[in-house]
mmCIF file of C-alpha atoms and ligand atoms in Angstrom:
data_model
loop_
_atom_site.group_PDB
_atom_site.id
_atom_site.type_symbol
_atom_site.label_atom_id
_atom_site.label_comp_id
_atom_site.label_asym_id
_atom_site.label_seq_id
_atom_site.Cartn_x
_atom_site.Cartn_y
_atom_site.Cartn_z
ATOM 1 C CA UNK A 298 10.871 -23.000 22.831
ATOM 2 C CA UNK A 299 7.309 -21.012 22.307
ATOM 3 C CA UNK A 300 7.743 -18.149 20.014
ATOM 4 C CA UNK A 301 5.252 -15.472 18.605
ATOM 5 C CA UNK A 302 6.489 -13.689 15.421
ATOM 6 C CA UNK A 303 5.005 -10.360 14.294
ATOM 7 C CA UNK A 304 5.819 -8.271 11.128
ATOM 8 C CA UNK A 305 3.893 -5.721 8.947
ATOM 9 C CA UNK A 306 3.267 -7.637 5.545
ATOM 10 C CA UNK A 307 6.619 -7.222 3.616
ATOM 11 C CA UNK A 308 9.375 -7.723 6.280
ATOM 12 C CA UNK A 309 9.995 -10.415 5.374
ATOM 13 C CA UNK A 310 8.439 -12.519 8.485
ATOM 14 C CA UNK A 311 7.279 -15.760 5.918
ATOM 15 C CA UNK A 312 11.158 -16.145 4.756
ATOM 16 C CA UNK A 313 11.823 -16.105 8.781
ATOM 17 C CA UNK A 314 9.245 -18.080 10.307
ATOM 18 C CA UNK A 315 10.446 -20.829 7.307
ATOM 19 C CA UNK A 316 13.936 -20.316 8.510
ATOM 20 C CA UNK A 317 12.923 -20.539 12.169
ATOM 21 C CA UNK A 318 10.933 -24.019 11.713
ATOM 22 C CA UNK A 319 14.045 -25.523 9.853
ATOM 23 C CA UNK A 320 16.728 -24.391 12.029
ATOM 24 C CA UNK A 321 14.538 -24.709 15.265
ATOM 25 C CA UNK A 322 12.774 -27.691 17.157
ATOM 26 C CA UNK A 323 9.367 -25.921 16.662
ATOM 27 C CA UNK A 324 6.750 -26.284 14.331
ATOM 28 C CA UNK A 325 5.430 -23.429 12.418
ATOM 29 C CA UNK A 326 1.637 -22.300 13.172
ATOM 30 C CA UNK A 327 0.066 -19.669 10.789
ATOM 31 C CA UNK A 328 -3.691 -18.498 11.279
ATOM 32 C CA UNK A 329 -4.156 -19.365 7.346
ATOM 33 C CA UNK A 330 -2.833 -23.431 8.747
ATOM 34 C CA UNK A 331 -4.825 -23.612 11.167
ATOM 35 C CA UNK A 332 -7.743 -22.451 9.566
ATOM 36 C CA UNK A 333 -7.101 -24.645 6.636
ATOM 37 C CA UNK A 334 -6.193 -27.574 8.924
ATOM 38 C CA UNK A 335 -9.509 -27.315 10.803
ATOM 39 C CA UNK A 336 -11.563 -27.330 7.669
ATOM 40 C CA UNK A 337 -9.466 -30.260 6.584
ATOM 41 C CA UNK A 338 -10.426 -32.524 9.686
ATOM 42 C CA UNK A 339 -13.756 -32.498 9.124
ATOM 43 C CA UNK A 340 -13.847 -32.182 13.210
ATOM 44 C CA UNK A 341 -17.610 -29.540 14.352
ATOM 45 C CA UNK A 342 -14.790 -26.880 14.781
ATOM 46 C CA UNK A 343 -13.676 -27.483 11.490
ATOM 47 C CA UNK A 344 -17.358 -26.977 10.162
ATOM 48 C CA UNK A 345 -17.896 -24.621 11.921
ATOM 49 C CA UNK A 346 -14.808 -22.846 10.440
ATOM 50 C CA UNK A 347 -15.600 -23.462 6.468
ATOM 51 C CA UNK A 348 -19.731 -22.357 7.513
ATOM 52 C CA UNK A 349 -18.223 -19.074 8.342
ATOM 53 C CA UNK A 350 -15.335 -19.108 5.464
ATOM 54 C CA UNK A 351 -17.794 -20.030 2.866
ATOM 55 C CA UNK A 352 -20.123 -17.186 3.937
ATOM 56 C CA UNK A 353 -17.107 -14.453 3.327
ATOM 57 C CA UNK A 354 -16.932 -13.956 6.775
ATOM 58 C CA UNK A 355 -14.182 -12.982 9.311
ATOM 59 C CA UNK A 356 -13.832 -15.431 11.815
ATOM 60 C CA UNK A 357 -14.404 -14.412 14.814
ATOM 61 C CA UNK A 358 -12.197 -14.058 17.713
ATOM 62 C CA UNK A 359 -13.529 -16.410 19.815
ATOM 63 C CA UNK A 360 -13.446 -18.942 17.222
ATOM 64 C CA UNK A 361 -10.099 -18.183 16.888
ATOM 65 C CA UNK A 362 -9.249 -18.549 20.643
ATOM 66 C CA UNK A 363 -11.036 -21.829 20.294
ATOM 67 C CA UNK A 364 -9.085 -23.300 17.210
ATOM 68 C CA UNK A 365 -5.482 -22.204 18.837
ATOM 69 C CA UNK A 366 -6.140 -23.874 22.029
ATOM 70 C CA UNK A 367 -7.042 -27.107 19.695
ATOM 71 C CA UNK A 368 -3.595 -26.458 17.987
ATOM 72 C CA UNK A 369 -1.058 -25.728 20.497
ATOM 73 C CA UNK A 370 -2.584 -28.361 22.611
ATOM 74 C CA UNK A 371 -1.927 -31.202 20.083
ATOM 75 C CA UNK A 372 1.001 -33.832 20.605
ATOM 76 C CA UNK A 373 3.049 -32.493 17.872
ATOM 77 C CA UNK A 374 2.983 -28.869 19.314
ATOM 78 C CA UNK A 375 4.560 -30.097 23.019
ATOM 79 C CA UNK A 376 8.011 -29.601 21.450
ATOM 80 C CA UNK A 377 7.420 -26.198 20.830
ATOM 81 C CA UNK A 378 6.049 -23.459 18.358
ATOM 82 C CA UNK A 379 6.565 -20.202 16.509
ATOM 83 C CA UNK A 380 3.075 -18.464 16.199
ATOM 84 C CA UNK A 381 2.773 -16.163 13.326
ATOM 85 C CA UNK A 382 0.503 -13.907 12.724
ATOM 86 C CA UNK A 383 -1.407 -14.229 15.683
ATOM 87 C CA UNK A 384 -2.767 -12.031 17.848
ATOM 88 C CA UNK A 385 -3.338 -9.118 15.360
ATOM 89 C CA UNK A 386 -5.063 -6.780 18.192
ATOM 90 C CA UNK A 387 -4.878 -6.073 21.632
ATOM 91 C CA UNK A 388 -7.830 -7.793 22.293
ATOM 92 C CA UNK A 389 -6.888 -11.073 21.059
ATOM 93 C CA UNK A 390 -3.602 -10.890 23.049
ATOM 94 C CA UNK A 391 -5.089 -10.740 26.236
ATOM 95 C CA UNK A 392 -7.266 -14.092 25.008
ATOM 96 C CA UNK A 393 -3.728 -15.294 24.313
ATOM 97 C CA UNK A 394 -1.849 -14.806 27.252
ATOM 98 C CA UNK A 395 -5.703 -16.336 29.171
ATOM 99 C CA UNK A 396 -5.389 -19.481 27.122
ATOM 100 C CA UNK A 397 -1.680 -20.187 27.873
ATOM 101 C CA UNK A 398 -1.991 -19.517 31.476
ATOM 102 C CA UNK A 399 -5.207 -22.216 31.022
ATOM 103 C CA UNK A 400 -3.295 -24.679 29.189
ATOM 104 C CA UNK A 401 -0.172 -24.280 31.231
ATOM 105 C CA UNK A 402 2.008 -22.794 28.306
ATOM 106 C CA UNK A 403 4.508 -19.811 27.774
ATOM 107 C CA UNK A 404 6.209 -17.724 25.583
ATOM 108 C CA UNK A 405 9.969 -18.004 25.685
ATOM 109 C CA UNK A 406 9.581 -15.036 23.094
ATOM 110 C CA UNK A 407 8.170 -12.124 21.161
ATOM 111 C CA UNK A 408 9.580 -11.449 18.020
ATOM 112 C CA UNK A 409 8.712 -7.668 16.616
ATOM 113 C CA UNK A 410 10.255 -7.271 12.940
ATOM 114 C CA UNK A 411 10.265 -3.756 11.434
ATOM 115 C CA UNK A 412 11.639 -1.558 8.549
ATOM 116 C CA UNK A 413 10.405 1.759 7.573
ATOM 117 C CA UNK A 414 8.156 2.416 5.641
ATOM 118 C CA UNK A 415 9.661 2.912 2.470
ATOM 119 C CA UNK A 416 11.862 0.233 2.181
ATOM 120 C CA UNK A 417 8.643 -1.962 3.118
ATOM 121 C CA UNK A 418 6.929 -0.425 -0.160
ATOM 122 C CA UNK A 419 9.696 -1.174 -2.432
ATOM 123 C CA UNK A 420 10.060 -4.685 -1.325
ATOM 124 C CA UNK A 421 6.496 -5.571 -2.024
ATOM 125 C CA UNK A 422 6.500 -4.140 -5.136
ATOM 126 C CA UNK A 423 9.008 -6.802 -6.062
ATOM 127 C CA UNK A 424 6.963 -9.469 -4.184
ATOM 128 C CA UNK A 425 5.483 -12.285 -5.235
ATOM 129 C CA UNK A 426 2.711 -14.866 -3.888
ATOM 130 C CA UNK A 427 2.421 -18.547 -3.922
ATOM 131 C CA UNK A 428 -0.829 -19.374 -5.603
ATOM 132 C CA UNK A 429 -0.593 -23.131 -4.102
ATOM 133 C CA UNK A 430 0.787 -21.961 -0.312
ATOM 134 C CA UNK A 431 -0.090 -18.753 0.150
ATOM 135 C CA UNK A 432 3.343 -17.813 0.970
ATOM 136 C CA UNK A 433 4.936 -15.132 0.149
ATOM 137 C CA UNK A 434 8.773 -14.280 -0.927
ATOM 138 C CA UNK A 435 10.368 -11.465 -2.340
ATOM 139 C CA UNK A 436 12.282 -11.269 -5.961
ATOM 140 C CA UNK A 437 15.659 -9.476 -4.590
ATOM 141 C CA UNK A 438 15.994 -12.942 -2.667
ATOM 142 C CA UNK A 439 16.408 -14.577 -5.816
ATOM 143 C CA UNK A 440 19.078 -12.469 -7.153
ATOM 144 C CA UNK A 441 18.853 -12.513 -11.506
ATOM 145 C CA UNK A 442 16.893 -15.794 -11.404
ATOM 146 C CA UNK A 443 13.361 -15.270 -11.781
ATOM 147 C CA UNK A 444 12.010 -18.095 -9.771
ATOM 148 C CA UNK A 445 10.068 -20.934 -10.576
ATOM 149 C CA UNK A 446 9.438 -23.296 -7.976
ATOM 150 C CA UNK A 447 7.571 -22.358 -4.857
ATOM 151 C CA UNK A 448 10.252 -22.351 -2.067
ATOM 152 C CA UNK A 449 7.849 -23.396 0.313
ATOM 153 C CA UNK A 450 6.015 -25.931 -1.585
ATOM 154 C CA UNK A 451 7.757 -26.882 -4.453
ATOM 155 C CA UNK A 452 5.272 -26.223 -6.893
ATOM 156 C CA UNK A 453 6.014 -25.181 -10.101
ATOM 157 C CA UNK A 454 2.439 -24.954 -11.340
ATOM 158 C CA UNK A 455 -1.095 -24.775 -10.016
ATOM 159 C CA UNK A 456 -2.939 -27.466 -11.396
ATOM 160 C CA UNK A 457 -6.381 -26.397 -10.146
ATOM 161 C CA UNK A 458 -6.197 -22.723 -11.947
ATOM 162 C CA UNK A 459 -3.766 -23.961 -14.392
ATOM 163 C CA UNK A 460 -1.161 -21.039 -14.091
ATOM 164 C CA UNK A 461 2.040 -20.538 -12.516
ATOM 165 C CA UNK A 462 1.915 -20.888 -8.899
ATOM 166 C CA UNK A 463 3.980 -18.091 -8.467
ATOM 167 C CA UNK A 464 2.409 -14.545 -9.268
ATOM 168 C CA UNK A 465 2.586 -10.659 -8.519
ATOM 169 C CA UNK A 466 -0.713 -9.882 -6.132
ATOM 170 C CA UNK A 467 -2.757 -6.888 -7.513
ATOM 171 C CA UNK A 468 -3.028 -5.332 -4.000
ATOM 172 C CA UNK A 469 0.621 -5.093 -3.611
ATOM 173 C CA UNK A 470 0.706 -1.074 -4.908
ATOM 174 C CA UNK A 471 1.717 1.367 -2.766
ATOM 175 C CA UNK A 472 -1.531 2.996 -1.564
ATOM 176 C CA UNK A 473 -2.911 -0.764 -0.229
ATOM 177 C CA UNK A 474 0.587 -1.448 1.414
ATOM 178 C CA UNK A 475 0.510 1.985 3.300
ATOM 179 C CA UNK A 476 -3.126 1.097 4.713
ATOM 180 C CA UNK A 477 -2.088 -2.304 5.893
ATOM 181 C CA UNK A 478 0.997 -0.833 7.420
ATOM 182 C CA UNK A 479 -1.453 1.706 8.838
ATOM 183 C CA UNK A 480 -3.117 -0.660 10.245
ATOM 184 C CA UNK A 481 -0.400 -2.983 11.996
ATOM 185 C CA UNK A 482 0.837 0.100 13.200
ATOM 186 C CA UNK A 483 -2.663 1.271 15.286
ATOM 187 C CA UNK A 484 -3.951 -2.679 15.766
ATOM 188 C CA UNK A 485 -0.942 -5.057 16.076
ATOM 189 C CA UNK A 486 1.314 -2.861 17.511
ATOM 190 C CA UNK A 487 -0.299 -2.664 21.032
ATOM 191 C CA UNK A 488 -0.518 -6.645 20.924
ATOM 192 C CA UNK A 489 2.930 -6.501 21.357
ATOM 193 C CA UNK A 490 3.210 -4.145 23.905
ATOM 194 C CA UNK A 491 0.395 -6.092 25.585
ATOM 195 C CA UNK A 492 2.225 -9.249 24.977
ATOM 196 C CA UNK A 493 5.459 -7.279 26.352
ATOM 197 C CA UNK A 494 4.170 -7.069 29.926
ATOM 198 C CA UNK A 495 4.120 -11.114 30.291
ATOM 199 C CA UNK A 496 6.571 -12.061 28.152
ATOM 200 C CA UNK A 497 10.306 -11.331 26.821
ATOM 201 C CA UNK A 498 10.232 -9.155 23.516
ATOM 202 C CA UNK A 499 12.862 -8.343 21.117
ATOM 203 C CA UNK A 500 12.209 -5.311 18.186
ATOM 204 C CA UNK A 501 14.273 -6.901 15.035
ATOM 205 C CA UNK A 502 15.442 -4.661 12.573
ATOM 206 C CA UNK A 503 14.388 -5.967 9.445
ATOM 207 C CA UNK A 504 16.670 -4.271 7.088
ATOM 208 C CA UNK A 505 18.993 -5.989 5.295
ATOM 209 C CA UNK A 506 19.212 -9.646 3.278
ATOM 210 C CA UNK A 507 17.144 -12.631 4.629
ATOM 211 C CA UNK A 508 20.193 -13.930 6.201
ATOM 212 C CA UNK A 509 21.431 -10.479 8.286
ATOM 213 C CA UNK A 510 18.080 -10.541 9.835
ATOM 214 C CA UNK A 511 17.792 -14.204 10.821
ATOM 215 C CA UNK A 512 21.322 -13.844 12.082
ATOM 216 C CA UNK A 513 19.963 -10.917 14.558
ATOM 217 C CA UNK A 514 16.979 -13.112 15.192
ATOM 218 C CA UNK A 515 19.732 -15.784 16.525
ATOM 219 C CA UNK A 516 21.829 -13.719 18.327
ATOM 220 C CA UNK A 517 18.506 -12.890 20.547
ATOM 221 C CA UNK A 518 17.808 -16.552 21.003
ATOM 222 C CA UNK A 519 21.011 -17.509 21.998
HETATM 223 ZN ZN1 ZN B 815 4.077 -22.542 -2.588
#
């Protein structure tokens, strides 16, 4: 099963892209993996990659394109995979549905989760990042216990910076979450409409605990 997951930042679509590659036979693929797995490889795309990275540049979309195609086409991939966050705009989703159709893939389906606004704002207020990962969870999950160990990675501690590896981002104040909401809302938004004329889509309510939503995200795989 090929899935694409979407989300503003704080509905919680880390928690259920983890949840999907543990209860699912898919394997996870962020941009920030792929990216990180390129680099990693040491393949030309990979230079490539870290050249642009290391000059605090955007990577461009046909780059991108490029280092998907690499991904989804590797052995471990055939089994299926749950894309998330990519395609961000229109544009790239039309490169998606291209490379698919070249490669001889599908998507079995689109997964839109949204909340309002406000409830977005007050969750990520209480979020907090992996420094180790990257990933992101969000405090109410945790009930009273302030947590320690990343859920994702285990980590406890990042040895490199030698802090916790679990932190409150600066950025996560109201006026910065309203622009990047802002912004799914005018740029990722019509990927998912465009994405909607090829393939099955589902809108997900993501109000509610962790486990209501993946529960709704079931019930429209079953
Ligand atoms: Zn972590």
């Amino acid at each position: 099963m090929n899935l694409v997951i979407m989300g503003p930042p704080g509905v919680g679509k880390g928690t259920q892209s983890y949840e999907l590659g543990k209860s699912r036979e898919v394997i996870h693929i962020s941009t920030g993996d792929i990216l990180r797995m390129a680099v990693r490889s040491g393949s030309d795309l990979g230079k490539k990659v870290y050249k642009v990275m290391t000059a605090g540049d955007l990577v461009s979309d046909d780059l991108m394109m490029e280092l998907i195609k690499n991904r989804l086409s590797q052995e471990d991939a055939q089994g299926g995979w749950l894309l998330d966050g990519f395609p961000r705009t229109a544009f790239q989703a039309s490169a998606l549905i291209e490379l698919l159709e070249e490669i001889g893939q599908s998507i079995n389906q689109v997964l839109v989760l949204d909340a309002p606004a406000d409830e977005i704002i007050r969750r990520l207020e209480g979020r907090i990042t992996c420094r180790v990962c990257n990933e992101t969870m969000n405090l109410t999950g945790f009930g009273h216990l302030k947590p320690v160990f990343c859920p994702f990675c285990g980590c406890a501690q990042d040895a490199e910076r030698s802090k916790p590896a679990l932190y409150q981002r600066a950025d996560d104040n109201e006026d910065t979450i309203r622009y990047r909401l802002e912004v799914f809302r005018k740029k990722t938004l019509p990927a998912a409409w465009q994405l909607e004329e090829k393939y099955p889509l589902s809108e997900i309510d993501g109000l509610g605990t962790p486990e209501e939503v993946a529960q709704r995200i079931r019930s429209v795989l079953e």
